[in-house]
Coordinates of C-alpha atoms and ligand atoms in Angstrom, one line a residue:
Chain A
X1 CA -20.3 -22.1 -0.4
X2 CA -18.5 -19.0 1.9
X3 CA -20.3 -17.1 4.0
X4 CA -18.8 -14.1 5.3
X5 CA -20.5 -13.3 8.3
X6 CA -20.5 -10.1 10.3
X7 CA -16.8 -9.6 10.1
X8 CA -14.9 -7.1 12.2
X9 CA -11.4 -5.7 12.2
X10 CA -9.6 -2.6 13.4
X11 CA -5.9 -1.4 12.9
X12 CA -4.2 0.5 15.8
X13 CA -8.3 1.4 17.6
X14 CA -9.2 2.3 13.5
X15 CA -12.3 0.2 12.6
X16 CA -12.2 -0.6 8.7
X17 CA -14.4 -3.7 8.7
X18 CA -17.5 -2.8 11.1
X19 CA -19.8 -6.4 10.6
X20 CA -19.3 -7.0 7.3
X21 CA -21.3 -10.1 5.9
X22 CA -21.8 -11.6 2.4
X23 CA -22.2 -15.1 0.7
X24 CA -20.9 -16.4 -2.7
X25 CA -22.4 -19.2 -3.8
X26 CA -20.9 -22.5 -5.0
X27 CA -19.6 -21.8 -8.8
X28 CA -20.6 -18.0 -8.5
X29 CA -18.1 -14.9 -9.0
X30 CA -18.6 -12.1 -6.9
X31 CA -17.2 -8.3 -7.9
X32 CA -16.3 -6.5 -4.9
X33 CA -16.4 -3.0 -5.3
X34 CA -15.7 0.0 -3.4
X35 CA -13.6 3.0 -2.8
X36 CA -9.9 3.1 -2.2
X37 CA -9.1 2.6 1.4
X38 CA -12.4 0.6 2.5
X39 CA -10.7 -2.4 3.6
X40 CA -11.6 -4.6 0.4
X41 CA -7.9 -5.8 0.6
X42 CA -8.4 -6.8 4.1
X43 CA -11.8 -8.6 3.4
X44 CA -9.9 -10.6 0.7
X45 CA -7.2 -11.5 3.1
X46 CA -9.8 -12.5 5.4
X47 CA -11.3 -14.8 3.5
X48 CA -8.6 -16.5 2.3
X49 CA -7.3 -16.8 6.4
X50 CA -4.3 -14.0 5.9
X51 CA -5.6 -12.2 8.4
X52 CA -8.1 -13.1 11.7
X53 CA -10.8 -10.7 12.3
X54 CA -11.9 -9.0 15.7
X55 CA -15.2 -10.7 15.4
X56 CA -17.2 -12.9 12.9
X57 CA -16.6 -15.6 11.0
X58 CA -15.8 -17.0 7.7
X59 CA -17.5 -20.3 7.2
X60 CA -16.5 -22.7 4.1
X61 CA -18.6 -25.8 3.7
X62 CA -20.1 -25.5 7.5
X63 CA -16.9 -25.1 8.7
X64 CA -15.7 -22.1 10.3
X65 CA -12.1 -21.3 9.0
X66 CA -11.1 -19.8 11.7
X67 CA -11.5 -22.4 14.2
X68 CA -9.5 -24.9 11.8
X69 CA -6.2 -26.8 13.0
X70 CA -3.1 -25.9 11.2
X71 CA -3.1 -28.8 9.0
X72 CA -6.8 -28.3 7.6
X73 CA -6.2 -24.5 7.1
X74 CA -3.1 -25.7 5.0
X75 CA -5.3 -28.0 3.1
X76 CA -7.9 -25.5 2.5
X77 CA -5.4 -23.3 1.7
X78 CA -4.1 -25.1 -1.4
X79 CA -7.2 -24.8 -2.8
X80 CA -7.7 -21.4 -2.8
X81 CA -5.6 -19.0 -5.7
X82 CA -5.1 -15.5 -4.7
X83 CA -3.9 -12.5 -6.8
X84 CA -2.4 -10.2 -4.8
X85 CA -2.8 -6.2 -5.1
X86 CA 0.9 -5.9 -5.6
X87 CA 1.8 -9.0 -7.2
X88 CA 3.9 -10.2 -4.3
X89 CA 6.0 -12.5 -6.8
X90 CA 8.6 -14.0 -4.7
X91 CA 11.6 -11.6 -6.2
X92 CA 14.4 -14.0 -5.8
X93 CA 12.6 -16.2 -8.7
X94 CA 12.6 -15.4 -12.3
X95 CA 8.7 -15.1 -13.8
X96 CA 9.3 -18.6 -15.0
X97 CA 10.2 -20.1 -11.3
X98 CA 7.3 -18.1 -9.7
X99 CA 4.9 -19.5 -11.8
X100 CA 5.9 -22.9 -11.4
X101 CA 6.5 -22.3 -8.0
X102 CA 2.6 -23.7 -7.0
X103 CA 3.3 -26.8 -9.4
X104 CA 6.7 -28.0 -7.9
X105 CA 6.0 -27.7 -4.7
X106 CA 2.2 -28.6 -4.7
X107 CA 2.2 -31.2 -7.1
X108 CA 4.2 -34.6 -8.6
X109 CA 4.4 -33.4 -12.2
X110 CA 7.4 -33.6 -14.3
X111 CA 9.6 -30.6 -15.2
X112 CA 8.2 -31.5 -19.1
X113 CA 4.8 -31.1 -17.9
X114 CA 5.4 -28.1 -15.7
X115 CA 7.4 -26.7 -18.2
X116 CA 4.6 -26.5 -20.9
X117 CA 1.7 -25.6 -18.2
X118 CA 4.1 -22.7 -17.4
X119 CA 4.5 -21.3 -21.1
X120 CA 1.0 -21.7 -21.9
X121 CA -0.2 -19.6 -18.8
X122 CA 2.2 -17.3 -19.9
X123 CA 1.2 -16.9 -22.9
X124 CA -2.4 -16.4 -21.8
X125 CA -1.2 -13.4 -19.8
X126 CA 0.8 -12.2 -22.9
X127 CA 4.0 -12.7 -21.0
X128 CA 5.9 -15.2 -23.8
X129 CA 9.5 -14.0 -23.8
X130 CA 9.7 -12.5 -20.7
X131 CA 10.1 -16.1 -18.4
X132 CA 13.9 -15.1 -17.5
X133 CA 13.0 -12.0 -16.2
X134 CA 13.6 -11.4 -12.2
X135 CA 10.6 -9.3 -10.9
X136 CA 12.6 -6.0 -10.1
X137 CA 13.1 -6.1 -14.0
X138 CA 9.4 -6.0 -14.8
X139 CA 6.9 -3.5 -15.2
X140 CA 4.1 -2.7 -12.6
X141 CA 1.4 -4.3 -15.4
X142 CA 3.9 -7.4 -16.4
X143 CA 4.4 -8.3 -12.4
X144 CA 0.5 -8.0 -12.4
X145 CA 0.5 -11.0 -14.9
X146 CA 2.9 -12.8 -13.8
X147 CA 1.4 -12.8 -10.8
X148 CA -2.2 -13.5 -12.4
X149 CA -0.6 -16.4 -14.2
X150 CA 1.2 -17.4 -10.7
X151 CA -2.4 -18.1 -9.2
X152 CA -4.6 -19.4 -12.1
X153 CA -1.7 -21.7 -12.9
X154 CA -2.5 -24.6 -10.1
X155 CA -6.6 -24.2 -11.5
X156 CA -7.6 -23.3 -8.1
X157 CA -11.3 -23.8 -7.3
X158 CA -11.6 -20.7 -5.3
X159 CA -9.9 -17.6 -6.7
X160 CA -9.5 -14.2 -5.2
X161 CA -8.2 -11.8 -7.1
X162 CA -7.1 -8.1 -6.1
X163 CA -7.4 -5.7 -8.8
X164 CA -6.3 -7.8 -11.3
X165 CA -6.6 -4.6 -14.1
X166 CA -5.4 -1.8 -12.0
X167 CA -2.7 0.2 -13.8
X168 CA -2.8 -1.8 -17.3
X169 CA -3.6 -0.5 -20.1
X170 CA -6.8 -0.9 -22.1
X171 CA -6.0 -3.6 -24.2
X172 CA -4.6 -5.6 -21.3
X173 CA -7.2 -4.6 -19.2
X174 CA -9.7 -6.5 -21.9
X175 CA -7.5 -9.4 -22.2
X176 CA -7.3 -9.9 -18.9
X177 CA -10.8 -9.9 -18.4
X178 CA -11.8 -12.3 -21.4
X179 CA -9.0 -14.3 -20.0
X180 CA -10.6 -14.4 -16.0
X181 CA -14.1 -14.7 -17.4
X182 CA -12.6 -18.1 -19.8
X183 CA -10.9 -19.4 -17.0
X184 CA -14.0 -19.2 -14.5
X185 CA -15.6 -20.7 -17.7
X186 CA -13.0 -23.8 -18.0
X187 CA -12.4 -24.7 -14.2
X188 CA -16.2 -23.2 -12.5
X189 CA -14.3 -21.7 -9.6
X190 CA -16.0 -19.5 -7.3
X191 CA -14.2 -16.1 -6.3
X192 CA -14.3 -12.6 -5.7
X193 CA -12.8 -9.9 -7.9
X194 CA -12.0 -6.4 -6.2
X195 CA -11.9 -4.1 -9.0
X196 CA -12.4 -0.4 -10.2
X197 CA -13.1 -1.9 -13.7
X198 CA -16.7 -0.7 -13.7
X199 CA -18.1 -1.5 -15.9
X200 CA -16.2 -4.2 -17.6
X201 CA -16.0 -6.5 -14.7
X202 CA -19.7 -6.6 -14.9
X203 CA -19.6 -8.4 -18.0
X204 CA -18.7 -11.8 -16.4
X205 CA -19.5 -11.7 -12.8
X206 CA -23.0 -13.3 -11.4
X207 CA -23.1 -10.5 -8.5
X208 CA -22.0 -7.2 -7.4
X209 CA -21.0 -6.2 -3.7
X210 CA -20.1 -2.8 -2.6
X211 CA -18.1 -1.9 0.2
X212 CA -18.8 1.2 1.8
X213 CA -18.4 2.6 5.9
X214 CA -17.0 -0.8 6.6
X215 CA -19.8 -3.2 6.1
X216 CA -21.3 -4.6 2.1
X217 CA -23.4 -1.9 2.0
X218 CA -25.1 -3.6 -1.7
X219 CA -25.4 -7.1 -3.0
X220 CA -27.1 -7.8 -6.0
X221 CA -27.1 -8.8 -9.9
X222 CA -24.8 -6.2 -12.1
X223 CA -28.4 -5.3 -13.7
X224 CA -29.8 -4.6 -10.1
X225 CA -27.2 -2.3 -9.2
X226 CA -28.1 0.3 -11.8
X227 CA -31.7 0.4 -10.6
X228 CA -31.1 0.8 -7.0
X229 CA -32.6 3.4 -4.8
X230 CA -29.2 3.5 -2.7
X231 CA -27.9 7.1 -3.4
X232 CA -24.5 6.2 -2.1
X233 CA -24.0 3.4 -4.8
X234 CA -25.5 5.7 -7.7
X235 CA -23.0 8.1 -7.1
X236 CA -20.1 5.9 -7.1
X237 CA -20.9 4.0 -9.4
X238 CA -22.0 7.1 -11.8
X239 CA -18.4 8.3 -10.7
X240 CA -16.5 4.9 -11.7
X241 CA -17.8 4.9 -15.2
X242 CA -15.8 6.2 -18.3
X243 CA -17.1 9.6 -19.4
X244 CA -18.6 8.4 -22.9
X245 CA -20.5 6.0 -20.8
X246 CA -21.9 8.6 -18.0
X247 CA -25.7 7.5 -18.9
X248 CA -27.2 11.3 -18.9
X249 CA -30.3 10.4 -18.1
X250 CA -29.2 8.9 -14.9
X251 CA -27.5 12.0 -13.8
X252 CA -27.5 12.3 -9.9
X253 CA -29.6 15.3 -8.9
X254 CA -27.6 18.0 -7.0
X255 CA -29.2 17.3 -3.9
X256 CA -27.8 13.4 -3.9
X257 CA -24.5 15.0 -3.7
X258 CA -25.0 16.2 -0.5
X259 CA -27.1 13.5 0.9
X260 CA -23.6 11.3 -0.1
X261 CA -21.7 13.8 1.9
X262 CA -23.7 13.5 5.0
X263 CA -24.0 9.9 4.8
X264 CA -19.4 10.2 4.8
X265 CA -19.7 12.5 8.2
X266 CA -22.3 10.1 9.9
Chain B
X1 CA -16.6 14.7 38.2
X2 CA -15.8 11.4 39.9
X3 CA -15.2 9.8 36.3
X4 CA -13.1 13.1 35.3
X5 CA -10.5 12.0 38.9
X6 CA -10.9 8.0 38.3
X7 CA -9.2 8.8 34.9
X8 CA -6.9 11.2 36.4
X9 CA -5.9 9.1 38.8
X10 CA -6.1 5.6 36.4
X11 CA -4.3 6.8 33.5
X12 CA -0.6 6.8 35.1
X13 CA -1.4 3.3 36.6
X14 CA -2.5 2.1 33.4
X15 CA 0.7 3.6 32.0
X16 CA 2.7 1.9 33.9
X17 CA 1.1 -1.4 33.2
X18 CA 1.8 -0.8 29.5
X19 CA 5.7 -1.3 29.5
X20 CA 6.0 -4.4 31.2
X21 CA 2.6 -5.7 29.8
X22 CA 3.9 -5.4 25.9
X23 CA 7.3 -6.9 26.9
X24 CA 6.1 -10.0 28.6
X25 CA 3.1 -10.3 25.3
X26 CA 6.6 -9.6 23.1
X27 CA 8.2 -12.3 24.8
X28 CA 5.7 -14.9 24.5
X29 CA 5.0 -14.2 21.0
X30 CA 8.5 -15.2 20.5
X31 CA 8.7 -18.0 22.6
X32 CA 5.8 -19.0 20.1
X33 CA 8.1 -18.3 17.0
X34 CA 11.0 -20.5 18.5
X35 CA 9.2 -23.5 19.2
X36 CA 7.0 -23.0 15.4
X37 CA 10.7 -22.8 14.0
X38 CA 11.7 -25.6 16.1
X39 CA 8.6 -27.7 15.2
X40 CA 9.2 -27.4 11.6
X41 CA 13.0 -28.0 11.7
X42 CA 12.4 -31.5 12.8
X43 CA 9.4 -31.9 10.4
X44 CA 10.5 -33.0 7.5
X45 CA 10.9 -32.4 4.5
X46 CA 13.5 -30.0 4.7
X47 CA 14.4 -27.7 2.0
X48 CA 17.7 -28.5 1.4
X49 CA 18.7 -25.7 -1.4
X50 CA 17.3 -23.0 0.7
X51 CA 19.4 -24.2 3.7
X52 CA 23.0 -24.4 1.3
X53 CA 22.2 -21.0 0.1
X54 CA 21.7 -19.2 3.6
X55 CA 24.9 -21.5 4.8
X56 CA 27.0 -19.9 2.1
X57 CA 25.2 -16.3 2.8
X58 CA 25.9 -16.4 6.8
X59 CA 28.7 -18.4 7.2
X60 CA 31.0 -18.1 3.6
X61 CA 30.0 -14.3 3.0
X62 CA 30.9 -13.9 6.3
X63 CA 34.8 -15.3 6.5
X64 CA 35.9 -12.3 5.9
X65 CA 35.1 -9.9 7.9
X66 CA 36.0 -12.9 10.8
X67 CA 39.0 -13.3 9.5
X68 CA 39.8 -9.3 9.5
X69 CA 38.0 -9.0 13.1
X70 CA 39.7 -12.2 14.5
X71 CA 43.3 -11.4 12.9
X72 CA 43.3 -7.7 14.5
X73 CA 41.5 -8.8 17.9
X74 CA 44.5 -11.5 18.8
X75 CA 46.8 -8.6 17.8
X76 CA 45.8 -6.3 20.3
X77 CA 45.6 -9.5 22.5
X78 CA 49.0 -10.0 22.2
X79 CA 50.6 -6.7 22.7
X80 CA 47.9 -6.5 26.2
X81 CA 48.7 -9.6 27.5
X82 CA 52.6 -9.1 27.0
X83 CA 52.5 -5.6 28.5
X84 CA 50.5 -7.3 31.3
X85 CA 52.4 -10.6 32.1
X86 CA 55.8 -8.4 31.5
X87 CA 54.8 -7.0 34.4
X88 CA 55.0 -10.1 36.8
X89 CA 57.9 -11.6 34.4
X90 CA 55.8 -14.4 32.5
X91 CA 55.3 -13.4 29.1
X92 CA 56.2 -17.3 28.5
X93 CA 52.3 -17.3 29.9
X94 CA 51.6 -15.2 26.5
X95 CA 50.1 -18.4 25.0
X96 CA 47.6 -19.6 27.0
X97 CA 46.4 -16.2 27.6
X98 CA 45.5 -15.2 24.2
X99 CA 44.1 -18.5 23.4
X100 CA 41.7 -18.7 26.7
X101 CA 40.6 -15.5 26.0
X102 CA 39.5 -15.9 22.8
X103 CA 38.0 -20.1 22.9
X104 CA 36.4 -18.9 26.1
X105 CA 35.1 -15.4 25.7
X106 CA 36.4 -12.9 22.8
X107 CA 35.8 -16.0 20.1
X108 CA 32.3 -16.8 20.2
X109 CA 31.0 -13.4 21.4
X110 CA 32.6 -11.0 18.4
X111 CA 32.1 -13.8 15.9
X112 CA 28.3 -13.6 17.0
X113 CA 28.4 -9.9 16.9
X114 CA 30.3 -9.7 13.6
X115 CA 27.5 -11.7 12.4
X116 CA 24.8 -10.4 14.0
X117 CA 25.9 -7.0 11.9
X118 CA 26.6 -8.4 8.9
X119 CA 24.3 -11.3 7.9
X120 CA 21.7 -11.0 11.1
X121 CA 20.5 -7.7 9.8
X122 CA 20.1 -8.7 6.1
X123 CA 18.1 -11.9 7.4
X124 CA 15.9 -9.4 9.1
X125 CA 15.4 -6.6 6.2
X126 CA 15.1 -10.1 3.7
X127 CA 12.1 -11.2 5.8
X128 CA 10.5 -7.6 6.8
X129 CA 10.3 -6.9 2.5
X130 CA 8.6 -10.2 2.1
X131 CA 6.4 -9.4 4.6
X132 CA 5.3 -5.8 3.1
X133 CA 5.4 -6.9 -0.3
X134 CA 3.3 -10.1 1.1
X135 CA 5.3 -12.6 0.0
X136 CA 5.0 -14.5 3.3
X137 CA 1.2 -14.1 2.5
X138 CA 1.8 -16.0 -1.1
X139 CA 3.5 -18.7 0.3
X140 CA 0.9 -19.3 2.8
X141 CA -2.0 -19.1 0.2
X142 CA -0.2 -21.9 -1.4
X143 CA -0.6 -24.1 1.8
X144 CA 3.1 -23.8 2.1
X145 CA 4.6 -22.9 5.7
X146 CA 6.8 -20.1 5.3
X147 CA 8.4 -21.4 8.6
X148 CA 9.6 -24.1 6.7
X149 CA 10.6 -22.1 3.7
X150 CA 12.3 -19.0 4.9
X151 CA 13.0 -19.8 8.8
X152 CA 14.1 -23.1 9.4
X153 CA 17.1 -22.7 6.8
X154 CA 18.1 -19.5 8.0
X155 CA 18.3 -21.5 11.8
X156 CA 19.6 -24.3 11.2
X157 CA 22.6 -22.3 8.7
X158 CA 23.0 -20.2 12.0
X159 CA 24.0 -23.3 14.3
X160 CA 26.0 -24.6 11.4
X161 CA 27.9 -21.8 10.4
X162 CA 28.5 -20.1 13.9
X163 CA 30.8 -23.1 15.6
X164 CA 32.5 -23.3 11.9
X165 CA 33.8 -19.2 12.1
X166 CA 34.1 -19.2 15.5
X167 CA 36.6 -21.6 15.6
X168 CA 38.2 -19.9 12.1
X169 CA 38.3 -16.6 14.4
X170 CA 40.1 -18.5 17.4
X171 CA 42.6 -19.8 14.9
X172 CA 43.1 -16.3 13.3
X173 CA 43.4 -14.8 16.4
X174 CA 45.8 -16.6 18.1
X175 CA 47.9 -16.2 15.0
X176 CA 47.5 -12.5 15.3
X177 CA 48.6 -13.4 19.1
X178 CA 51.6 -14.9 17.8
X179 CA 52.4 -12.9 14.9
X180 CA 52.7 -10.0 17.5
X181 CA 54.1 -11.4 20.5
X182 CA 56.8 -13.4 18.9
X183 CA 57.8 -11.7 16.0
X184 CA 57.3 -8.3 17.6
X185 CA 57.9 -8.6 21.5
X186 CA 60.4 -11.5 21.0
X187 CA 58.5 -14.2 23.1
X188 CA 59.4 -17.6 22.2
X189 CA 57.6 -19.1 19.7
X190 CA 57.8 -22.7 20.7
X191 CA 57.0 -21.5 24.0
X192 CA 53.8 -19.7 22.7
X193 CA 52.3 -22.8 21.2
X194 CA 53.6 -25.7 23.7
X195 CA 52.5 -24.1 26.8
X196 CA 49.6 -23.6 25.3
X197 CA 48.7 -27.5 25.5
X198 CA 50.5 -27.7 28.9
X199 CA 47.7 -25.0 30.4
X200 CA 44.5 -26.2 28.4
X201 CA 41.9 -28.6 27.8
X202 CA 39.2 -30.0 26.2
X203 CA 36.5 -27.9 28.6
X204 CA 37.9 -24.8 27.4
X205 CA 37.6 -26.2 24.0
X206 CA 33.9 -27.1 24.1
X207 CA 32.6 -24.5 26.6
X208 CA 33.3 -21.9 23.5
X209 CA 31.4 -24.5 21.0
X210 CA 28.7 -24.4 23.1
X211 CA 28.0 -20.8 23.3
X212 CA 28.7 -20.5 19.7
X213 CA 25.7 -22.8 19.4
X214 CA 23.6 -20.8 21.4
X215 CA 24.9 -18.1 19.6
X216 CA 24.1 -18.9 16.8
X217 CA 20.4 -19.8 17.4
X218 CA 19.9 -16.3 19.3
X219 CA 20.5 -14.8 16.1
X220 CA 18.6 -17.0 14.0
X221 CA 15.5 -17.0 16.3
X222 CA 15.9 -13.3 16.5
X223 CA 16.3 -11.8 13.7
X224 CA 13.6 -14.2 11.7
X225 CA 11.2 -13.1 14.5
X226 CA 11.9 -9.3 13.9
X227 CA 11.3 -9.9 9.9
X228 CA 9.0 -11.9 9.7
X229 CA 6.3 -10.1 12.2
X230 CA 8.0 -6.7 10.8
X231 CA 5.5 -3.9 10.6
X232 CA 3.8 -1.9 7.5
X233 CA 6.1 -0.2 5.3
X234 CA 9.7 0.8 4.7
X235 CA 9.6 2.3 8.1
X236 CA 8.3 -0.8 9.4
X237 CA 11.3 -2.7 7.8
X238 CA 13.9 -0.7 9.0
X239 CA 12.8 -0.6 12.8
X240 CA 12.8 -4.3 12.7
X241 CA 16.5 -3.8 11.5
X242 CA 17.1 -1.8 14.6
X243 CA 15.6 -4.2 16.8
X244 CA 16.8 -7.2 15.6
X245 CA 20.4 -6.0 16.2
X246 CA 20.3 -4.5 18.9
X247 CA 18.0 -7.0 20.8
X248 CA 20.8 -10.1 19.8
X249 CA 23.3 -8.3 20.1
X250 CA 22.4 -7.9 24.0
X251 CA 20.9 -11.6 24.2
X252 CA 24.3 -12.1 23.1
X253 CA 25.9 -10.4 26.0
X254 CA 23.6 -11.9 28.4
X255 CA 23.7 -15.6 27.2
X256 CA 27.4 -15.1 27.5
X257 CA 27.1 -13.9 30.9
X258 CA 24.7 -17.1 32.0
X259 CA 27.0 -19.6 30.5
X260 CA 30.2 -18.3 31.5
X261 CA 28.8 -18.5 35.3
X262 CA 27.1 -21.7 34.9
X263 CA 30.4 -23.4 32.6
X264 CA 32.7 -21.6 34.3
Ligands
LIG1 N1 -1.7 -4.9 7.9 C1 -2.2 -3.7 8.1 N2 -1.9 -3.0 9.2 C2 -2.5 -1.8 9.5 N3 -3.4 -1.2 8.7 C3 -3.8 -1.9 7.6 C4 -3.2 -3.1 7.3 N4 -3.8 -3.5 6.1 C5 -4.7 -2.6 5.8 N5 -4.7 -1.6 6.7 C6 -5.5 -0.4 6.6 O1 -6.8 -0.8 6.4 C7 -7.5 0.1 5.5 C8 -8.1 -0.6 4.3 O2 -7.0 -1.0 3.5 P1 -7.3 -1.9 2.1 O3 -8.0 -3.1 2.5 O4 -5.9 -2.0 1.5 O5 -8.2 -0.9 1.3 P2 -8.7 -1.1 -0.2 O6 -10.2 -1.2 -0.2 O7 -8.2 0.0 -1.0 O8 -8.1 -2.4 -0.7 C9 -6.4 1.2 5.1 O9 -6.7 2.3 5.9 C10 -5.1 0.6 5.5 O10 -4.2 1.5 5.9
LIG2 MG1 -6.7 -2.9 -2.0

């Protein structure tokens, strides 16, 4: 289990995480949604021990993470599989060498073996063909997969995944979604997905978070969070949906507009 | 009212704290980052591909702009020190003075600087991209120091390849010495190289390995530091550039200073 507990972080005297707190249970996928700019990056980073917070704590298994020597944090670490926002493939690699980056250096598998783990991940990304590729040579969406096949690659039991759909197209964005919600299916990780996918990414996870004013201003099961009373999640969730989807008879009264844009100057 | 002249009265004070405050905090983060580097260099395993590759990108890639620097730096040596011992009637002396200067001083120093420009700085801007494209991040997801991965190479390639084109400097240089003295100015060329032995030793010899050593680790340790903690952006990137030459280049200088007056 990770508890997130009242986490705090400012850049340069700017608060973005203001006490933060949220748990994700043992097995359980959280979707961590929000608007652009909240700090659901930073959360992530915290999490996984990128970044050390102000104030709070993360605790994994009763411990706290932060409080760890170097050599636990390392092993703890390697447990963990993280999708980063921007890919951050390691660009003097080809796709093939970043994704069997984690198995050569984190494992005592052959090249055989590594080789066909590689190509099937791959494939699973719909990357087959492009393993000889450098990273300055692939799209924004490919880097995104090669990067998503980077970190399911060493079956992680705790994955956290940045926008994994952000900028892809439909069909990708589908695929990639079938392919999280198999994987978490297969291996039973636990994780977090920050996503604007709303709402396809509530297909798979157990719960919901929302990030809003620098703390998780919403937990609850992807059913819940269309019946809250919260105005502030309505409204962006009513915003994040596809058009065709906009349930009418939902429609956020004019007044709830405004209440949203007092709630933004408090 | 009172509040309103406390902070009046504070803020210079408090302004004047700031300056030497950040430098000493700048300092001791990267006394931290030497002895991480330092830690992990003896720790095995090392990772011996990374190491050849950043040996053949400081020290091959750099042979020849030391070669160019060294041949043209004992050439000016040589017409200076003849004009100047032609004035007291030793230009036999040309020798031993172009080859002190340069094992001693001129040698180690522009070779550091030479590389400080050419391969220090692309250490640095290397580093600061990984950083803001979070590849130091991905490696340490992985449980994987990057200390190990991107510093330790890049350090240990510096104290290898340092000594190696200083000494190829030296060599060019006092060629450029000879080339210009004896073929130009008419010294003697026997002369030139014999009294060279007669006048020098071994001290001179290893006085200039030694700094080339240190050298070489200042711009390791500072460059990697100026990357590797560069800030956000492209702007952040190519500050840390900046910093990270001009800050060894003047460790440089300084170091040189120290150990001339503590070898001398
Ligand atoms: N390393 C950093 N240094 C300074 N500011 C940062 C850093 N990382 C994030 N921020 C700031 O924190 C805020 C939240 O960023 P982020 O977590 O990326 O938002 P998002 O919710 O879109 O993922 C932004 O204002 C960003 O500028
Ligand atoms: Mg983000």
């Amino acid at each position: 289990m990770i508890t997130i507990d009242n986490l705090h972080k400012s850049f340069g005297g700017v608060e973005v995480l203001r006490g933060a707190s949220l748990e994700i249970q043992d097995g359980e996928v959280v979707a961590l949604i929000g608007p652009s700019g909240e700090g659901k990056s930073v959360l992530l980073k915290h999490v996984a021990g990128l970044m050390r917070p102000d104030s709070g704590r993360i605790v994994f298994n009763g411990k706290d993470i932060f409080g760890l020597g170097h050599a636990e944090l390392m092993s703890l670490r390697s447990r963990f599989g993280f999708l980063f926002q921007n890919g951050a493939l390691f660009d003097s690699l080809t796709v093939f060498d970043n994704v069997a980056f984690p198995l050569r250096e984190k494992t005592r598998l052959g090249e055989k073996d590594i080789r066909e783990k590689v190509l099937a991940e791959l494939k699973q990304v719909g990357l087959t063909g492009a393993e000889d590729k450098y990273p300055s040579q692939l799209s924004g969406g490919m880097a995104k997969r090669a990067a998503l096949a980077r970190a399911l690659v060493g079956s992680p039991q705790i994955m956290l995944f940045d926008e994994p759909t952000t900028g892809l197209d439909p069909i990708i964005v589908h695929s990639i979604h079938a392919l999280i919600a198999s994987t978490h299916k297969r291996f039973g990780f636990s994780g977090i997905v920050v996503s604007h996918a709303i709402p396809g990414i509530f297909a798979y996870v157990q719960k919901v978070a929302v990030l809003y004013g620098g703390v998780i201003r919403f937990v609850g099961t992807p059913k819940e969070i269309f019946e809250t009373d919260d105005v502030v999640v309505r409204n962006f969730i009513q915003g994040s949906l596809p058009a065709e989807t906009f349930p009418s008879r939902e429609q956020a009264p004019p007044q709830s507009k405004a209440n949203e844009l007092q709630e933004r100057a408090l | 009212m009172g509040n309103q002249a406390d902070r009046w009265l504070l803020t210079p004070i408090r302004g004047l704290g700031r300056v030497p405050l950040s430098v000493i905090s700048n300092m001791g983060r990267m006394g931290i980052f030497l002895v991480q580097a330092l830690f992990f260099t003896f720790a095995p395993p090392l990772k011996f591909f990374r190491l050849l590759k950043q040996i053949k990108f400081i020290g091959f890639d750099s042979l020849l702009v030391i070669v160019l620097t060294g041949a043209f730096t004992g050439m000016v040596l040589g017409f200076q020190g003849f004009y100047t011992l032609s004035r007291v009637g030793s230009t036999a002396l040309l020798g031993p003075m172009v080859a002190l200067a340069l094992l001693r001083e001129l040698g180690p120093v522009m070779a550091a600087l030479m590389v400080t420009g050419r391969a220090g700085s692309a250490v640095t801007a290397e580093l600061g991209i990984m950083r803001i494209t979070e590849q130091i991040d991905a490696l340490e997801i992985l449980g994987l120091s990057p200390f190990r991965y991107l510093v330790v190479p890049n350090l240990l390639a510096a104290l290898i390849c340092l000594p190696l084109l200083t000494a190829i400097f030296n060599v060019i240089g006092i060629l450029g010495g000879y080339l210009i003295g004896c073929k130009l100015l008419g010294v003697n060329g026997g002369t030139y190289f014999g009294s060279m032995s007669d006048y020098m030793g071994m001290k001179d010899v290893l006085i200039g390995l030694y700094k080339s050593i240190c050298f070489g680790g200042i711009i390791a340790w500072v460059c990697c530091h100026k990357g590797y903690t560069a800030g956000f952006g492209a702007e952040g990137v190519s500050k840390a550039t900046t910093q990270a030459v001009v800050l060894s280049s003047v460790l440089i200088l300084v170091c040189d200073y120290l150990l001339t007056s503590v070898l001398f």
